[in-house]
Every structure is written in structure tokens, then in C-alpha cells.
Tab-separated table of C-alpha atoms and ligand atoms in Angstrom:
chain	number	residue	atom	x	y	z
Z	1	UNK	CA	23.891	18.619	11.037
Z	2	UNK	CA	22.798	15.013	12.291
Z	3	UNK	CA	22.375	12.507	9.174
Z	4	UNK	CA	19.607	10.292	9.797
Z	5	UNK	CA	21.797	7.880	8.073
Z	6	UNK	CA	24.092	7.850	10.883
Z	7	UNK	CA	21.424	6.186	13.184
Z	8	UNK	CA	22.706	2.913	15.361
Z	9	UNK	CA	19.907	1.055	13.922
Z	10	UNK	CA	21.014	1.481	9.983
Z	11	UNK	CA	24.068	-0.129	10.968
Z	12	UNK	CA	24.267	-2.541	14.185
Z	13	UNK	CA	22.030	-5.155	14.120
Z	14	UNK	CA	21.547	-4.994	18.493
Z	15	UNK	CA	20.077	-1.521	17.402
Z	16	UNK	CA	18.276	-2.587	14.588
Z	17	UNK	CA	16.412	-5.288	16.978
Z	18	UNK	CA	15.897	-2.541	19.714
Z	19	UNK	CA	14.421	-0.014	17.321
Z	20	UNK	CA	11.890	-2.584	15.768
Z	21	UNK	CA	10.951	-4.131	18.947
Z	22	UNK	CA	10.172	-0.634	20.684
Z	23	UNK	CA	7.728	-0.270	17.700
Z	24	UNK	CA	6.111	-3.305	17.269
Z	25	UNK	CA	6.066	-4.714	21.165
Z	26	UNK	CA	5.020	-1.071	21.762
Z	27	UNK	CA	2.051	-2.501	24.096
Z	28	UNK	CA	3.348	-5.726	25.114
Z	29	UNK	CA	5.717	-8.489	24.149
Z	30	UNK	CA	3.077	-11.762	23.319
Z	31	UNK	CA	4.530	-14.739	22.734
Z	32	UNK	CA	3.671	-15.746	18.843
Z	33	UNK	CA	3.509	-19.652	20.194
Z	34	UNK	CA	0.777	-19.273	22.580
Z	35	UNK	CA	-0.077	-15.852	23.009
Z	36	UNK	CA	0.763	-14.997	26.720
Z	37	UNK	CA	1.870	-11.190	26.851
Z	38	UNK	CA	5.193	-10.413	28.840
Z	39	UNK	CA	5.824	-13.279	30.577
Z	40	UNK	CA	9.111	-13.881	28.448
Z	41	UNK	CA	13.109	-12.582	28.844
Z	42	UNK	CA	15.672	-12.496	26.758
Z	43	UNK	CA	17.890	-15.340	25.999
Z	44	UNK	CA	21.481	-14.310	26.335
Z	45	UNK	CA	24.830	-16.439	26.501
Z	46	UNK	CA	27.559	-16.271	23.390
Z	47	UNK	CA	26.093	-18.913	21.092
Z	48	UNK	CA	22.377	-17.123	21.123
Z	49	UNK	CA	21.302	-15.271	18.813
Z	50	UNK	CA	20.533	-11.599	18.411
Z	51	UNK	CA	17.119	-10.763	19.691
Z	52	UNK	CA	15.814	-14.373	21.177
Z	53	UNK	CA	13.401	-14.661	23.603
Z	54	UNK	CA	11.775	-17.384	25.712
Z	55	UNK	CA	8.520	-17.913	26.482
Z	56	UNK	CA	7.912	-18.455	30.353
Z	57	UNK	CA	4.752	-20.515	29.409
Z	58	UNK	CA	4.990	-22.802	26.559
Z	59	UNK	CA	9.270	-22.709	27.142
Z	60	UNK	CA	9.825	-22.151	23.051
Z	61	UNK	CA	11.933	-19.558	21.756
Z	62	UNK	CA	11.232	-16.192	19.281
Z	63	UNK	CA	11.877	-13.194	18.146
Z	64	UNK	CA	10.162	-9.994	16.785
Z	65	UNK	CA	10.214	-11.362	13.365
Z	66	UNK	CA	8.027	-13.943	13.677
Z	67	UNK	CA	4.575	-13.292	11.980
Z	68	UNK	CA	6.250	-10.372	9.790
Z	69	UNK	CA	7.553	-9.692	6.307
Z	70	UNK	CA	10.901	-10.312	8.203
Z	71	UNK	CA	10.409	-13.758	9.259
Z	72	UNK	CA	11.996	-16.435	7.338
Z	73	UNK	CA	14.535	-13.841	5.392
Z	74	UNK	CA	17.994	-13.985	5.915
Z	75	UNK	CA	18.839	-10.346	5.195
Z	76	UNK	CA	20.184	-8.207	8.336
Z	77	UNK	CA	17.389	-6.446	10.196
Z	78	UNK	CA	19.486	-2.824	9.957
Z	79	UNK	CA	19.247	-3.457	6.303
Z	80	UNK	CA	15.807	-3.994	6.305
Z	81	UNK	CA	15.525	-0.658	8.235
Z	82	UNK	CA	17.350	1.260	5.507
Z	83	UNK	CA	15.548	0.341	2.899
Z	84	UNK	CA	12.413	0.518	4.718
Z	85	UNK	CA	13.619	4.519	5.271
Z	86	UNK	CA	14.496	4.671	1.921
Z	87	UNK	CA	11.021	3.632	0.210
Z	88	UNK	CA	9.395	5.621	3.126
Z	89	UNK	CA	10.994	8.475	2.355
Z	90	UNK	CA	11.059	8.736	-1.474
Z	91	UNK	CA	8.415	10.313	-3.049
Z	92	UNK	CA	7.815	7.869	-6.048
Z	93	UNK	CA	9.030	4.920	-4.551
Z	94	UNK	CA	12.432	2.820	-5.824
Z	95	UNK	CA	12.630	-0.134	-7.891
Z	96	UNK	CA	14.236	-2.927	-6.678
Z	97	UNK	CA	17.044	-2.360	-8.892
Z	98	UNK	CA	17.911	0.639	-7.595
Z	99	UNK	CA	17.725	-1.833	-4.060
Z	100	UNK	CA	19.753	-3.629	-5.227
Z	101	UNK	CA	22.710	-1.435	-6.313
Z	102	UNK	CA	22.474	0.962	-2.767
Z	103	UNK	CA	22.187	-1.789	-0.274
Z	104	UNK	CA	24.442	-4.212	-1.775
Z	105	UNK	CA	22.077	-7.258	-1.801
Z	106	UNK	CA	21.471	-9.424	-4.909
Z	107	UNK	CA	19.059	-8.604	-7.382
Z	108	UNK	CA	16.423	-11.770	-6.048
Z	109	UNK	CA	16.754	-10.750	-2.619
Z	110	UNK	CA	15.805	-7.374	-3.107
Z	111	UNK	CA	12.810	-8.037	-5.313
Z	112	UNK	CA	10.945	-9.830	-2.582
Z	113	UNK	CA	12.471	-7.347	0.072
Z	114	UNK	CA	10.694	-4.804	-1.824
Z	115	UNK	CA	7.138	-6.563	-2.561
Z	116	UNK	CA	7.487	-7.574	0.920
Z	117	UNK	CA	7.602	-3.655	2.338
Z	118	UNK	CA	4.771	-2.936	-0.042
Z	119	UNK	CA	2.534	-5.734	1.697
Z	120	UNK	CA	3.753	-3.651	5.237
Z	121	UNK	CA	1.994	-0.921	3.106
Z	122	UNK	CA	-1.280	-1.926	3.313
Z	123	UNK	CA	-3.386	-0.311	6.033
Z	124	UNK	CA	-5.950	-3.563	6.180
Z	125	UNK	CA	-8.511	-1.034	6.244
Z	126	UNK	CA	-10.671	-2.735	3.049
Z	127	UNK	CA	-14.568	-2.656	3.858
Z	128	UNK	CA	-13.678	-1.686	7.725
Z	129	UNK	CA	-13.153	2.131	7.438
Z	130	UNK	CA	-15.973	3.607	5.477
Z	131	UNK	CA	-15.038	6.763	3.431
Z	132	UNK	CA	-16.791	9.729	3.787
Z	133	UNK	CA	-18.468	8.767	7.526
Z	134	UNK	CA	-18.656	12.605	8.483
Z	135	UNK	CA	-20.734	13.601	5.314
Z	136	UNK	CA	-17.965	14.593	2.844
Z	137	UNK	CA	-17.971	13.874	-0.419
Z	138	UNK	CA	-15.886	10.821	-1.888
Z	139	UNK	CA	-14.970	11.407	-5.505
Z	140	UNK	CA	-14.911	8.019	-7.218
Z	141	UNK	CA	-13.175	7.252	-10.748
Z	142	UNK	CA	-11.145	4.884	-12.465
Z	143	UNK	CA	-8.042	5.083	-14.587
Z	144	UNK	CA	-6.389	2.477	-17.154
Z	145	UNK	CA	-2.991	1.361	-17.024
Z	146	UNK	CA	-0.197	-0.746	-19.397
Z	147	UNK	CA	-1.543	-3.807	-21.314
Z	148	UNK	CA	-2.947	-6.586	-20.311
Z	149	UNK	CA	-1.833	-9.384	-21.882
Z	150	UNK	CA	-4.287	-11.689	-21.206
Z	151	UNK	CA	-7.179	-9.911	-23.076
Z	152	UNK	CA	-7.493	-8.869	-26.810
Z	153	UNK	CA	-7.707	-5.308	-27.982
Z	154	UNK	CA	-11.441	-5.133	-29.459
Z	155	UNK	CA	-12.538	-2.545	-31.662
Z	156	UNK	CA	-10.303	-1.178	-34.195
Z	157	UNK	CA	-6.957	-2.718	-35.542
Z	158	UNK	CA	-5.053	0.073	-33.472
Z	159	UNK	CA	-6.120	-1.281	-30.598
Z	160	UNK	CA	-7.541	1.800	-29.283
Z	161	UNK	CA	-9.872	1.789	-26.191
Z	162	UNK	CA	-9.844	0.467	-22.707
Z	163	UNK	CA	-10.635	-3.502	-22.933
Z	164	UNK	CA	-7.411	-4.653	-22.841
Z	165	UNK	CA	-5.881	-2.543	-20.384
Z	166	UNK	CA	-5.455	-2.845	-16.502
Z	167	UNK	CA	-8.307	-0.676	-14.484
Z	168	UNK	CA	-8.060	0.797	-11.192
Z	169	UNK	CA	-10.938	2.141	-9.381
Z	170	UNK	CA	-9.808	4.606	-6.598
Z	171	UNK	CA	-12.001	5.651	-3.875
Z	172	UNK	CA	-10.884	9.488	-2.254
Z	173	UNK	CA	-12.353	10.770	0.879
Z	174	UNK	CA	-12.019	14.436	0.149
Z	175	UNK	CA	-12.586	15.236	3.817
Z	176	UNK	CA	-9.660	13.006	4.909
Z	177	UNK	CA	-7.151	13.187	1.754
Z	178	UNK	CA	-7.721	10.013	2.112
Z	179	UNK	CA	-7.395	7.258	-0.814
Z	180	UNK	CA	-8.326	3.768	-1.123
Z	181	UNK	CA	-7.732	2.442	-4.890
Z	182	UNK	CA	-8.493	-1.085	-5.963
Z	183	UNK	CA	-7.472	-3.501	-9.214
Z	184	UNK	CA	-10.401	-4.372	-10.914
Z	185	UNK	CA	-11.017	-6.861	-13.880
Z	186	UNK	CA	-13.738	-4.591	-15.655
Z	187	UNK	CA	-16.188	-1.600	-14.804
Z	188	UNK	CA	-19.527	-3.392	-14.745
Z	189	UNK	CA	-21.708	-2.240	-12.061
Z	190	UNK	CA	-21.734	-5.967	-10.407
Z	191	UNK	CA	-18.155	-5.673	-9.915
Z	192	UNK	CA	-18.123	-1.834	-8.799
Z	193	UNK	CA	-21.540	-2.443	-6.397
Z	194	UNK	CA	-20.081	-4.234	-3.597
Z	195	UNK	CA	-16.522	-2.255	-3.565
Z	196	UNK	CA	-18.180	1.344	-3.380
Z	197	UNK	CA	-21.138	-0.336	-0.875
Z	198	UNK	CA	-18.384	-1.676	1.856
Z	199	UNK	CA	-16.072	0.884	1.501
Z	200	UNK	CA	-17.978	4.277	1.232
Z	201	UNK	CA	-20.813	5.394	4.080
Z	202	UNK	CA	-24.147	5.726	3.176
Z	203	UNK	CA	-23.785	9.769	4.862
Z	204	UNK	CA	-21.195	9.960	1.865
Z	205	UNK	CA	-21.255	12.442	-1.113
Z	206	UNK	CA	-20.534	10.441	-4.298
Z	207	UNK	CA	-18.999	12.669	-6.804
Z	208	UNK	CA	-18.293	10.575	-10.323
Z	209	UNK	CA	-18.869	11.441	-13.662
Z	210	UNK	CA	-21.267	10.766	-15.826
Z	211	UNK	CA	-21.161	7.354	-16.362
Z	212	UNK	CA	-23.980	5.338	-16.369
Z	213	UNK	CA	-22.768	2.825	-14.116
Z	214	UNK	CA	-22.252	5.687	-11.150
Z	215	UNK	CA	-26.348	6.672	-11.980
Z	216	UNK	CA	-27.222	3.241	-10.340
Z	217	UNK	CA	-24.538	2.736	-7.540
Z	218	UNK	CA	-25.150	6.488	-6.580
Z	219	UNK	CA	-28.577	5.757	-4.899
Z	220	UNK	CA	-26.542	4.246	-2.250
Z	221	UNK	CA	-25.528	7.830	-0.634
Z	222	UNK	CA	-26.904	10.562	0.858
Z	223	UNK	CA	-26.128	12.762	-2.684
Z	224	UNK	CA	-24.693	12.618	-6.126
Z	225	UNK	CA	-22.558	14.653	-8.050
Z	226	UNK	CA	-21.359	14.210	-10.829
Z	227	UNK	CA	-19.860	16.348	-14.227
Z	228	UNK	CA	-19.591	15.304	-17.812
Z	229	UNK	CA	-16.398	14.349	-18.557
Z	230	UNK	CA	-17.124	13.303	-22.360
Z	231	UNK	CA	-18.248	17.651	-22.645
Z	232	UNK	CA	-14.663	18.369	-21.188
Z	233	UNK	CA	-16.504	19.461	-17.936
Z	234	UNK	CA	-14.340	18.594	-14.096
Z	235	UNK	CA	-16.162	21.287	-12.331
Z	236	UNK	CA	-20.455	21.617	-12.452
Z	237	UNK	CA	-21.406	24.613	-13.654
Z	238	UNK	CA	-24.157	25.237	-10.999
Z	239	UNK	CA	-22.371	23.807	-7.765
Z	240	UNK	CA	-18.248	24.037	-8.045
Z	241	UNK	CA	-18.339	21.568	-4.632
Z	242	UNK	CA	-18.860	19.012	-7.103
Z	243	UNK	CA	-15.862	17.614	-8.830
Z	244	UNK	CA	-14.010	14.849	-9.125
Z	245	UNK	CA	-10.630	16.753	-9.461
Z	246	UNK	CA	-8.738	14.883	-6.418
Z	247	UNK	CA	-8.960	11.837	-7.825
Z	248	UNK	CA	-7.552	12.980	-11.003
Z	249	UNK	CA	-4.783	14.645	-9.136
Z	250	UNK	CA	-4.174	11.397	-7.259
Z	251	UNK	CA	-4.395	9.326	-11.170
Z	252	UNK	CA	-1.473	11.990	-12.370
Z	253	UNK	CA	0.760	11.125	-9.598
Z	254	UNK	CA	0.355	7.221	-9.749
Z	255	UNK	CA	0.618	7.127	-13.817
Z	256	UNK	CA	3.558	9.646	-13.835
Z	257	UNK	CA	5.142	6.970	-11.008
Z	258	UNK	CA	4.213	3.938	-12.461
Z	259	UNK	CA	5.798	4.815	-15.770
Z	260	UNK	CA	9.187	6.493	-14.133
Z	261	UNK	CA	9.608	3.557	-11.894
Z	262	UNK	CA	8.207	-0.004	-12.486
Z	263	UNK	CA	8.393	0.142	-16.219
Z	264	UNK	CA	6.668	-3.284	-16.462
Z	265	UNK	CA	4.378	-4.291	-14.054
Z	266	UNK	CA	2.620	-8.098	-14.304
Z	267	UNK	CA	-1.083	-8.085	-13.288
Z	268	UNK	CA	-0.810	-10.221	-10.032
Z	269	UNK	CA	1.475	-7.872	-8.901
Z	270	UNK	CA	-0.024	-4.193	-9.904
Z	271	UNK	CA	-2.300	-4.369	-6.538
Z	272	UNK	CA	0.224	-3.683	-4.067
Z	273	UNK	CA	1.632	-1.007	-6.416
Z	274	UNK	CA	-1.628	0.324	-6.341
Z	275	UNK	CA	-1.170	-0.048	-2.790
Z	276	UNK	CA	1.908	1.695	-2.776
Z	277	UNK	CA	0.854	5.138	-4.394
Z	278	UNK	CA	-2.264	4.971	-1.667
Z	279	UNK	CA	0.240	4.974	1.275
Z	280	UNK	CA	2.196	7.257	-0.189
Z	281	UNK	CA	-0.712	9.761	-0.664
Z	282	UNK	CA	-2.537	9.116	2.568
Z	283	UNK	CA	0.792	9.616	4.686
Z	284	UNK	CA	1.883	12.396	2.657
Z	285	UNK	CA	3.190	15.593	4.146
Z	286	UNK	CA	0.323	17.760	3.543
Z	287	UNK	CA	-1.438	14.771	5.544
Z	288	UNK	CA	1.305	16.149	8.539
Z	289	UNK	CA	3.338	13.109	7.871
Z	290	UNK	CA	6.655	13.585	7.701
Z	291	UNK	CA	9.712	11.103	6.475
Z	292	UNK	CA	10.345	10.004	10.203
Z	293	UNK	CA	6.936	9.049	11.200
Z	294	UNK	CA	5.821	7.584	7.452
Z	295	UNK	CA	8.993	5.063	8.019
Z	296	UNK	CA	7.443	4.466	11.433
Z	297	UNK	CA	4.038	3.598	10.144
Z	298	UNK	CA	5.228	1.527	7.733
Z	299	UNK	CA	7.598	-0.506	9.913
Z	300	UNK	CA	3.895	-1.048	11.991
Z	301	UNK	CA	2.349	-2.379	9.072
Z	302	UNK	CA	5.146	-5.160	8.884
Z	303	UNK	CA	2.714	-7.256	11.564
Z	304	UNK	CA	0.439	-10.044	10.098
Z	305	UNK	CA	2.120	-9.907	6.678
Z	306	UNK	CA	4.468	-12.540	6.061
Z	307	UNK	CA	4.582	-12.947	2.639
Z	308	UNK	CA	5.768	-16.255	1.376
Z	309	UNK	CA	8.117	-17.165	-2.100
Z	310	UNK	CA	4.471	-19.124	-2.735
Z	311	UNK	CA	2.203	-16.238	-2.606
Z	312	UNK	CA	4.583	-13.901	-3.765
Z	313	UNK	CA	4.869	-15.539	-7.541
Z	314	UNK	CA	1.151	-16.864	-7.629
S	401	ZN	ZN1	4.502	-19.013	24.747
């Protein structure tokens, strides 16, 4: 038996460097100064640091963590690598807490480590990979989640109904298993228009329910489906290929997750949760992905996603 937690990487930080460098300078080492691709070497000598480089061109110094959610945090590399295999590998995430406690780091430190590897999680596909390009369908829905503070309940006293709840639209490729899911501040068809019309080909399949919203923004695709959900119907009676029973799936998952894990969730942060559960579910195993290669893809995303202390509490 060979634990992966034996691996170099999770523990020597030479290792750690090698492993992320073979990954992300997979085609090419550019310099992040001025862009010229390997015409650098390695900067060696007792007082340098781990993993420096030097530019041949514009003589200035870097390292693979510049321009990723590694630069400018002081944590060990090998520890980012655990607990991006950790994350990677569970199947509902972990809080930071739970960060906290396995890798020994304080409780700040591992807050922004994790809403750092959730920004890695984000395949920057938004209104670039249309769903549904082949002809499938793309079942469209949206669910509500916690309480947001900023609006009023309306209605009765209870405070029953949706209004003052978070929304999430999710978009699912059928075709692919593929999910995109977005925070939204209502359901009006303004705000749904543009986020179904770059994100969902026109060959597509819409399958909703019966919303009145969906009668409008389905004229956009090639077909529409869609069942009753206020009769208790999921599945059309005349044509069982319409259904918007994915999505649901993919709804139980994130709101069983969401409650077991992040307990309480702000607004400006529930997006890259959001984000989270979509990685999750399009690099799933039934997706061929196993823990190895998930960790892999997310150490990729890491690229073009430096997330400051500013934009992380705005
Ligand atoms: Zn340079």
C-alpha cells in the first residue's frame, strides 16, 4: 500500500515547487515581468530562495507563484498542496475550520487559503462555453438558499416564501453532466435573459418548468420542455426526455452540502461556494475524474487568480 500522503511534495517544499511548476509551466516557463517564454534559469547559491528564477531579458527575478492564489501568502507551498488534495478529494468540501485544525495553520490563514482554492475552482468558462452546443437538452432551474439579510420577508408574518432568500440559477448540460450555476439577486426575466442567452446555444433543448418567465426566454432554443412543477409533475407525461430531474439532483447535493458544511454563508461570498459544488459535480467520478487528476485540475486553475485581502472581504 502507497499512501498518497507520503508524496515528497506534501512534505518538502523543493518537491512541492517541482510538482507545481511541472503543472503550471507545463508548456513553457514565461517570465510574469515581460512575458518572454524560457529564456530564464534558476537562481541558486545558499542565500536564494526556493524556486527563484531570472529572467534572461528584463534581468528581474520570480517564481511560479506569481500571478496565482499563492502569490503574496506566506504559507509553505507543500501545505498548500495538501490542502489543495484534501478539498479536491472530499466529496462535500471542508470548512476552514476543519483547515485549520489538520494542517496546523491559524484560523485567518486558513480562511483565505480556502476562499483562495475555491477562486482556483472556477473554470472561467462564463458566456465562453455554450451549454448544450451538440443539441442536448440543458435543464434550467433555480433553488433558494439561507436568509438574506438585506431584504424583508414579504407576505405573511411567518415569513414564508422566497423574497428574502438567496437564489441560484443553475444551468446543466445533460449531454455533458455538465453544470454551470450562478447567484442571482431575483428571477425576473431581465436578469435571467442575458445569463441563459450567453451561456446556453441556440441548438440547445431548454427543459424548465412551468414558469412563466422560462415561456419567454425559451424562444431562444431550438425546443422547450418543460413540466408542471406546481401539479407535482418532474417527468411529461407525453415525452419522459423532458425533465428537469438533473438539476434537482445537482440542488440536493449542494443544499445537503451547504447546510453540513458552511453553516453560515454571507452573500458576497455564496458565489464561489456555488462555484465549489459546480467543480465538484463537473469533475466528479462518474465524469471519469478521479481524486488524482481533480487535485490536478484544480492546482491548473490556481493561474490568473490572485485573490487579494481587498477583494476577498468586499
Ligand atoms: Zn522577463
Amino acid at each position: 500500500m502507497n499512501s498518497i500522503l507520503s508524496a515528497p511534495y506534501f512534505h518538502d517544499e523543493q518537491a512541492a515547487y517541482e510538482f507545481v511548476e511541472a503543472r503550471i509551466w507545463a508548456k513553457g516557463r514565461p517570465c510574469p515581468h515581460c512575458g518572454v517564454l524560457d529564456r530564464s534559469g534558476a537562481l541558486k547559491g545558499k542565500s536564494t530562495r526556493i524556486g527563484m528564477y531570472k529572467c534572461y531579458e528584463c534581468r528581474k527575478p520570480f517564481n511560479v507563484k506569481v500571478g496565482t492564489i499563492f502569490e503574496a501568502s506566506h504559507l509553505p507551498l507543500r501545505l498548500w498542496l495538501q490542502a489543495i488534495f484534501l478539498i479536491a478529494s472530499s466529496k462535500k468540501g471542508i470548512s476552514s475550520n476543519q483547515l485549520h485544525r489538520t494542517l496546523g495553520i491559524n484560523i485567518k490563514s486558513a480562511w483565505f487559503m480556502s476562499h483562495r482554492i475555491r477562486e482556483a475552482m472556477n473554470d472561467g468558462n462564463y458566456g465562453f462555453d455554450p451549454l448544450g452546443a451538440t443539441g442536448g437538452a440543458v435543464e434550467v432551474d433555480e433553488t433558494f438558499i439561507g436568509r438574506d439579510f438585506n431584504k424583508k420577508p414579504k407576505g405573511d408574518k411567518k415569513g414564508r416564501g422566497f423574497g428574502h432568500k438567496y437564489k441560484v440559477v443553475s444551468l446543466i448540460d445533460r449531454t455533458r453532466g455538465y453544470a454551470r450555476s450562478i447567484v442571482v439577486d431575483d428571477l425576473k426575466t431581465k436578469t435571467l435573459l442575458p445569463i441563459l442567452r450567453d451561456n446556453i446555444s441556440p441548438y440547445a433543448k431548454l427543459m424548465t418548468d412551468e414558469a412563466s418567465q422560462y415561456q419567454k426566454l425559451g424562444k431562444m432554443f431550438t425546443s422547450h420542455g418543460f413540466t408542471n412543477h406546481r401539479q407535482g409533475q418532474y417527468v411529461s407525461p407525453v415525452d419522459r426526455y423532458i425533465h428537469s430531474n438533473t438539476v434537482e439532483g445537482f440542488f440536493s447535493i449542494f443544499k445537503r452540502g451547504m447546510k453540513g458544511v458552511y453553516q453560515h454563508c454571507a452573500h458576497n461570498h455564496l458565489q464561489r461556494y456555488v462555484t465549489e459544488f459546480d467543480f465538484r459535480y463537473n469533475n466528479r467520478k462518474a465524469n471519469g475524474i478521479e481524486d488524482f487528476e481533480r487535485a490536478e485540475i484544480l492546482l491548473r486553475g490556481v493561474v490568473g487568480k490572485r485573490l487579494t485581502y481587498r477583494t476577498t472581504l468586499s
